[in-house]
Coordinates of C-alpha atoms and ligand atoms in Angstrom, one line a residue:
M298 CA 0.0 0.0 0.0
Y299 CA 1.4 3.4 0.9
T300 CA 4.8 2.3 1.9
Q301 CA 7.8 4.4 3.0
A302 CA 9.8 2.9 0.2
L303 CA 11.8 6.1 -0.3
D304 CA 12.8 6.1 3.4
L305 CA 14.9 2.9 3.0
P306 CA 18.4 3.4 4.3
Q307 CA 21.0 4.3 1.7
Q308 CA 22.5 1.3 -0.1
P309 CA 26.2 0.9 0.7
E310 CA 28.2 2.3 -2.2
A311 CA 31.7 1.0 -1.8
A312 CA 32.4 -2.6 -2.9
G313 CA 33.7 -3.5 0.5
A314 CA 30.8 -1.9 2.2
A315 CA 28.5 -4.1 0.2
R316 CA 29.5 -7.0 2.6
L317 CA 28.3 -4.9 5.6
K318 CA 24.9 -5.8 6.9
V319 CA 22.2 -3.1 6.4
V320 CA 20.3 -3.0 9.6
V321 CA 16.7 -2.1 9.1
T322 CA 15.1 -1.0 12.3
P323 CA 11.6 -2.5 12.5
P324 CA 8.9 0.2 12.9
S325 CA 7.8 0.7 16.5
E326 CA 4.2 -0.1 17.3
A327 CA 3.4 3.6 17.5
Q328 CA 5.0 4.2 14.1
A329 CA 3.0 1.3 12.6
R330 CA -0.2 2.7 14.0
S331 CA 0.6 6.2 12.5
Q332 CA 1.4 4.6 9.1
A333 CA -1.9 2.7 9.2
R334 CA -3.8 5.9 10.0
F335 CA -2.0 7.7 7.1
D336 CA -2.8 4.8 4.7
A337 CA -6.4 4.8 5.8
V338 CA -6.9 8.5 5.1
L339 CA -5.4 8.1 1.6
D340 CA -7.5 5.0 1.0
A341 CA -10.6 6.9 1.8
D342 CA -9.5 9.8 -0.5
G343 CA -9.2 12.1 2.6
K344 CA -6.8 14.9 3.3
I345 CA -3.5 14.9 5.2
E346 CA -3.2 18.1 7.3
P347 CA 0.0 19.7 8.6
Q348 CA -0.5 18.4 12.2
D349 CA -1.0 14.8 11.0
W350 CA 1.8 12.2 11.0
M351 CA 3.1 11.6 7.5
P352 CA 6.0 9.5 6.1
E353 CA 9.2 11.6 5.7
A354 CA 9.4 10.7 2.0
Y355 CA 5.8 12.0 1.5
R356 CA 6.8 15.3 3.2
K357 CA 9.9 15.6 1.1
T358 CA 8.1 14.9 -2.1
L359 CA 5.6 17.6 -1.3
V360 CA 8.2 20.1 -0.4
R361 CA 10.0 19.3 -3.7
Q362 CA 6.9 19.7 -5.9
I363 CA 5.3 22.6 -4.1
S364 CA 8.6 24.6 -4.0
Q365 CA 9.3 23.9 -7.7
H366 CA 5.8 25.1 -8.4
A367 CA 6.2 28.2 -6.2
H368 CA 9.5 29.0 -8.0
S369 CA 7.7 28.6 -11.4
E370 CA 5.1 31.1 -10.4
I371 CA 7.5 33.8 -9.5
V372 CA 9.9 33.2 -12.3
G373 CA 6.8 33.0 -14.6
M374 CA 6.2 36.7 -13.8
L375 CA 9.4 37.7 -15.7
P376 CA 8.7 36.9 -19.4
E377 CA 5.4 38.8 -19.3
G378 CA 6.6 41.4 -16.9
N379 CA 8.9 42.6 -19.7
W380 CA 5.8 43.7 -21.6
I381 CA 4.0 45.7 -19.0
S382 CA 5.7 49.0 -20.1
R383 CA 5.1 48.1 -23.8
A384 CA 1.5 46.9 -23.7
P385 CA -0.4 48.4 -26.7
S386 CA -3.2 50.0 -24.7
L387 CA -4.1 51.0 -21.1
K388 CA -6.7 48.2 -21.0
R389 CA -4.1 45.6 -22.0
K390 CA -1.6 47.1 -19.5
A391 CA -4.1 46.9 -16.7
I392 CA -4.9 43.2 -17.5
L393 CA -1.3 42.3 -17.8
L394 CA -0.4 44.0 -14.5
A395 CA -3.2 42.2 -12.7
K396 CA -2.1 38.9 -14.2
V397 CA 1.5 39.3 -13.2
Q398 CA 0.4 40.3 -9.7
D399 CA -1.7 37.1 -9.6
E400 CA 1.4 35.0 -10.3
A401 CA 3.2 36.7 -7.3
G402 CA 0.2 35.8 -5.2
H403 CA 0.3 32.2 -6.4
G404 CA 3.9 32.1 -5.3
Q405 CA 2.9 33.4 -1.9
Y406 CA 0.2 30.7 -1.4
L407 CA 2.6 28.0 -2.5
Y408 CA 5.6 29.1 -0.4
S409 CA 3.1 29.2 2.6
A410 CA 1.9 25.7 1.8
A411 CA 5.6 24.5 1.7
E412 CA 6.2 26.2 5.1
T413 CA 3.3 24.1 6.7
L414 CA 5.6 21.1 5.9
G415 CA 8.4 22.7 7.9
A416 CA 10.4 24.1 5.0
S417 CA 11.9 27.5 5.4
R418 CA 11.0 30.1 2.7
E419 CA 14.5 31.5 3.0
D420 CA 16.1 28.2 2.2
L421 CA 13.8 27.5 -0.7
L422 CA 14.6 30.9 -2.3
H423 CA 18.3 30.4 -1.6
A424 CA 18.1 27.1 -3.5
L425 CA 16.4 28.9 -6.4
H426 CA 18.9 31.8 -6.5
T427 CA 21.9 29.5 -6.4
G428 CA 20.5 27.4 -9.3
R429 CA 20.0 24.3 -7.2
A430 CA 16.2 24.3 -7.5
K431 CA 14.1 23.5 -10.5
Y432 CA 11.3 25.6 -11.9
S433 CA 9.2 25.1 -15.0
S434 CA 11.2 24.8 -18.3
I435 CA 8.7 27.0 -20.1
F436 CA 9.8 30.2 -18.5
N437 CA 13.3 30.0 -20.1
Y438 CA 12.1 31.0 -23.5
P439 CA 12.0 34.6 -24.7
T440 CA 8.9 36.8 -25.3
L441 CA 9.9 38.4 -28.6
N442 CA 6.7 40.2 -29.6
W443 CA 3.3 41.3 -28.1
A444 CA 1.6 38.1 -29.5
D445 CA 3.8 36.1 -27.2
V446 CA 1.9 37.6 -24.2
G447 CA -1.4 36.3 -25.6
V448 CA 0.1 32.9 -26.5
I449 CA 1.5 32.6 -23.0
G450 CA -2.0 33.2 -21.7
W451 CA -3.7 30.8 -24.1
L452 CA -1.1 28.0 -24.2
V453 CA 1.1 28.2 -21.1
D454 CA -1.7 29.1 -18.7
G455 CA -3.9 26.6 -20.6
A456 CA -1.4 23.9 -20.0
A457 CA -0.9 25.0 -16.4
I458 CA -4.6 24.7 -15.7
M459 CA -4.8 21.3 -17.3
N460 CA -2.0 20.2 -14.9
Q461 CA -3.2 22.0 -11.9
I462 CA -7.0 21.2 -11.8
P463 CA -6.2 17.6 -10.6
L464 CA -4.0 19.1 -7.9
C465 CA -7.1 20.6 -6.3
R466 CA -7.8 17.0 -5.3
C467 CA -4.2 16.4 -4.0
S468 CA -4.1 14.5 -0.7
Y469 CA -2.2 17.3 1.1
G470 CA -4.9 19.8 2.4
P471 CA -3.0 23.1 2.2
Y472 CA -1.7 22.4 -1.3
A473 CA -5.1 21.3 -2.5
R474 CA -6.8 24.4 -1.1
A475 CA -4.2 26.8 -2.5
M476 CA -4.8 25.2 -5.9
I477 CA -8.5 25.9 -5.9
R478 CA -7.9 29.6 -5.9
I479 CA -4.9 29.5 -8.2
C480 CA -6.9 27.5 -10.8
K481 CA -9.7 30.1 -10.8
E482 CA -7.2 32.8 -11.5
E483 CA -5.4 30.8 -14.1
S484 CA -8.6 30.3 -15.9
F485 CA -9.0 34.1 -16.3
H486 CA -5.4 34.2 -17.5
Q487 CA -6.1 31.6 -20.2
R488 CA -9.2 33.4 -21.4
Q489 CA -7.6 36.9 -21.5
G490 CA -4.8 35.4 -23.6
F491 CA -7.3 33.8 -26.1
E492 CA -9.3 37.0 -26.3
S493 CA -6.3 39.1 -27.0
L494 CA -5.2 36.7 -29.8
M495 CA -8.7 36.7 -31.3
L496 CA -8.5 40.4 -31.6
L497 CA -5.0 40.3 -33.2
M498 CA -6.3 37.6 -35.7
Q499 CA -9.0 40.1 -36.8
G500 CA -6.3 42.7 -37.4
T501 CA -3.7 43.2 -40.2
P502 CA -1.8 40.4 -42.0
G503 CA 1.2 41.5 -40.0
Q504 CA -0.6 41.0 -36.7
R505 CA -1.9 37.6 -37.9
A506 CA 1.6 36.6 -38.9
M507 CA 2.9 37.7 -35.5
V508 CA 0.4 35.4 -33.7
Q509 CA 1.3 32.4 -36.0
D510 CA 5.0 33.1 -35.3
A511 CA 4.4 33.1 -31.6
V512 CA 2.4 29.8 -31.8
N513 CA 5.2 28.2 -33.8
R514 CA 7.8 29.0 -31.1
W515 CA 5.7 28.1 -28.1
W516 CA 3.8 25.0 -29.1
W517 CA 6.6 22.4 -28.6
P518 CA 8.0 23.9 -25.3
V519 CA 4.4 23.9 -24.0
L520 CA 3.9 20.2 -24.8
A521 CA 7.2 19.4 -23.0
M522 CA 6.2 21.5 -20.0
F523 CA 4.0 18.6 -18.8
G524 CA 7.2 16.8 -17.9
P525 CA 9.0 13.7 -19.3
P526 CA 7.1 10.8 -20.8
D527 CA 5.5 8.5 -18.2
A528 CA 8.1 5.8 -18.9
D529 CA 10.9 8.3 -18.0
S530 CA 9.1 10.0 -15.1
P531 CA 10.8 8.8 -11.8
N532 CA 8.3 10.4 -9.5
T533 CA 5.0 9.6 -11.0
A534 CA 4.4 6.1 -9.6
Q535 CA 5.0 7.0 -5.9
S536 CA 3.3 10.4 -6.2
T537 CA 0.2 8.8 -7.7
R538 CA 0.1 6.2 -4.9
W539 CA 0.2 9.0 -2.4
G540 CA -2.6 10.9 -4.1
I541 CA -0.4 13.9 -4.9
K542 CA -0.5 13.3 -8.6
R543 CA -3.8 12.2 -10.0
I544 CA -3.2 12.1 -13.8
S545 CA 0.1 11.2 -15.5
N546 CA 2.3 13.6 -17.6
D547 CA 1.4 11.9 -20.9
A548 CA -2.3 11.7 -20.1
L549 CA -2.4 15.4 -19.3
R550 CA -0.4 16.2 -22.4
Q551 CA -2.9 14.3 -24.5
K552 CA -5.9 16.0 -22.8
F553 CA -4.2 19.4 -23.6
V554 CA -3.7 18.6 -27.2
D555 CA -7.2 17.3 -27.6
A556 CA -8.6 20.5 -26.0
T557 CA -6.3 23.0 -27.8
V558 CA -6.3 21.9 -31.4
P559 CA -10.0 22.8 -31.9
Q560 CA -9.3 26.2 -30.2
A561 CA -6.5 26.8 -32.7
K562 CA -9.0 26.2 -35.5
V563 CA -11.3 28.8 -34.0
L564 CA -8.5 31.3 -33.8
G565 CA -7.4 30.5 -37.4
V566 CA -3.8 29.5 -36.6
S567 CA -2.0 26.3 -37.5
V568 CA -0.2 24.0 -35.1
P569 CA 3.5 23.5 -36.2
D570 CA 3.3 19.7 -36.3
P571 CA 3.1 17.9 -39.6
E572 CA 2.2 14.7 -37.9
L573 CA -0.9 16.2 -36.1
R574 CA -4.1 14.3 -37.0
L575 CA -7.2 13.1 -35.3
D576 CA -7.2 9.4 -34.8
E577 CA -10.8 8.4 -35.5
A578 CA -10.4 5.1 -33.6
T579 CA -9.3 6.6 -30.3
G580 CA -10.9 10.1 -30.7
H581 CA -7.5 11.6 -29.7
Y582 CA -5.1 13.7 -31.7
H583 CA -1.9 12.0 -32.6
Y584 CA 1.1 14.4 -32.3
G585 CA 4.7 14.2 -33.5
P586 CA 7.8 13.5 -31.4
I587 CA 8.8 16.0 -28.7
D588 CA 12.5 17.1 -28.6
W589 CA 13.4 15.8 -25.1
D590 CA 17.0 16.6 -25.5
D591 CA 16.0 20.3 -25.8
F592 CA 13.8 19.9 -22.8
W593 CA 16.5 18.5 -20.6
R594 CA 19.0 21.1 -21.8
V595 CA 16.6 23.8 -20.7
V596 CA 15.8 22.1 -17.4
N597 CA 19.5 21.7 -16.7
G598 CA 20.2 25.5 -17.1
Q599 CA 21.1 25.7 -20.8
G600 CA 17.9 27.3 -22.2
P601 CA 17.8 30.6 -24.1
C602 CA 16.9 32.6 -20.9
N603 CA 18.0 30.6 -17.9
A604 CA 20.9 32.9 -17.0
E605 CA 18.8 36.0 -17.5
R606 CA 15.9 34.7 -15.4
L607 CA 18.1 33.7 -12.5
A608 CA 20.1 37.0 -12.6
T609 CA 16.8 39.0 -12.6
R610 CA 15.5 37.0 -9.6
V611 CA 18.7 37.4 -7.7
K612 CA 18.7 41.2 -8.3
A613 CA 15.0 41.5 -7.3
D614 CA 15.8 39.6 -4.0
A615 CA 18.8 41.8 -3.3
D616 CA 16.9 45.0 -4.2
G617 CA 14.1 43.9 -1.8
A618 CA 16.4 43.2 1.1
W619 CA 15.7 46.6 2.7
V620 CA 11.9 45.9 2.7
R621 CA 12.4 42.7 4.5
E622 CA 14.8 44.3 7.0
A623 CA 12.4 47.2 7.6
S624 CA 9.4 44.9 8.1
L625 CA 11.4 42.8 10.6
A626 CA 12.5 46.0 12.5
Y627 CA 8.9 47.2 12.5
A628 CA 7.6 43.9 13.8
A629 CA 10.3 43.8 16.5
K630 CA 9.4 47.4 17.6
Q631 CA 5.7 46.5 17.7
A632 CA 6.3 43.4 19.7
A633 CA 8.5 45.4 22.2
R634 CA 5.8 48.1 22.5
Q635 CA 3.2 45.4 23.1
G636 CA 5.4 43.7 25.6
A637 CA 5.9 46.9 27.5
A638 CA 2.2 47.7 27.5
T639 CA 1.3 44.3 28.8
A640 CA 3.9 44.6 31.6
Q641 CA 2.6 48.0 32.5
E642 CA -1.0 46.6 32.7
A643 CA 0.1 43.7 34.9
A644 CA 2.1 46.1 37.3
Ligands
LIG21 N1 10.3 22.0 -16.1 C1 11.3 21.7 -15.2 N2 11.5 20.5 -14.6 C2 10.5 19.6 -14.9 C3 9.4 19.8 -15.7 C4 9.4 21.0 -16.4 N3 8.4 21.4 -17.2 N4 8.7 18.7 -15.8 C5 9.3 17.8 -15.0 N5 10.4 18.3 -14.4 C6 11.3 17.7 -13.5 C7 10.6 17.3 -12.2 O1 10.5 18.3 -11.3 C8 11.5 16.2 -11.8 O2 12.7 16.7 -11.2 P1 13.2 16.3 -9.7 O3 12.9 14.8 -9.5 O4 14.7 16.6 -9.8 O5 12.5 17.1 -8.7 C9 12.0 15.5 -13.1 O6 11.8 16.5 -14.1 C10 11.3 14.3 -13.4 O7 9.9 14.5 -13.7 P2 8.7 13.8 -13.0 O8 7.6 13.7 -14.0 O9 9.1 12.5 -12.4 O10 8.3 14.8 -11.8 P3 6.9 15.0 -11.1 O11 6.2 13.8 -10.8 O12 7.1 16.0 -10.0 O13 6.0 15.8 -12.3 C11 5.2 18.0 -12.7 C12 6.4 17.0 -12.8 C13 4.1 17.5 -13.6 C14 5.7 19.4 -13.2 C15 4.7 18.0 -11.2 O14 5.8 18.3 -10.4 C16 3.6 19.0 -11.0 O15 2.5 18.8 -11.4 N6 4.0 20.2 -10.4 C17 3.0 21.2 -10.0 C18 2.7 22.1 -11.1 C19 3.8 22.9 -11.6 O16 4.9 23.0 -10.9 N7 3.7 23.5 -12.7 C20 4.8 24.4 -13.2 C21 4.2 25.4 -14.1 S1 3.4 26.6 -13.1 C22 3.0 27.7 -14.1 O17 3.1 27.4 -15.2 C23 2.7 29.1 -13.6 C24 1.5 29.6 -14.3 O18 1.3 30.9 -13.8 C25 1.5 29.7 -15.7

């Protein structure tokens, strides 16, 4: 059932050490009872809450996924943030500002969810800023023209919703609840992107060409964004058993293609995939091969914008240091005043 498989002691690495006995301490009665309670909650499709006992590997997996997700939200502000000062109208600027602020809010909810698992926000951000933490591959591609902003809304946020709706049913309560609000906002993001592209597609031939160019550049990175194929996804099996992951990477990717190709037809853009066709037998669209080498290059820091994104985040963190210091000083002053007032009352 829901074992602590990932908690097994490290296998001895050295050849000599292989002869040493690995001593596995049997779980105490109390531990076994806690594990049984945890398994029963998951079996009943219930929620694990921060105060509940949980296997250490479950906690680590959640911290890994939630923090990567939080990093993606705040790094995700950067490609579109570049366009706030260049939006073509006041209306578009206001929409874009609201959207980018929403992403900051999503980061806040998710870092808070990670903190309920005992993670420190400072440590998580340090891992991001030193290049040790992952964030979504998709935000390492450049936004070259205004249509990119619409395409990010339509395709990137569309893919994000497809992946995140199942997370509203995740077994960890704080993550699941954060995702409900995030998904509502992502849904607005997706629609504003589509609406903005609809308008451009009714414009000049130059505007239509701009949209097609953006779709051509974003389509394949968006398909890769769902993560490696199921056969190469080391975390899926255990995360699914724990009710963290409800639908696999490939299944979500397929759902996204099936939902998005008809939308492309409505928009009047083509999808840059010569192999794309509807398979009448399955009712699903068949799509061509994804360039996984490119995906892993980007995930491992070699994408077109990785260095720029990281440098911008590090600078933003350094520039904001005085705000954090001032807030802490203010909180300390308030606490001291409160303490003095309470002491006076008691005297
Ligand atoms: N970019 C970077 N790394 C990726 C990735 C991607 N697109 N897809 C997978 N990976 C990484 C995984 O994090 C994992 O790395 P690790 O083991 O070193 O931590 C490795 O590749 C193997 O992948 P798995 O499929 O085994 O990993 P998971 O089971 O964790 O699945 C996931 C990956 C589907 C991204 C899952 O973690 C998930 O659903 N996360 C929550 C949602 C999320 O983070 N979305 C990111 C986009 S958020 C966003 O787009 C913001 C919005 O405003 C637009």
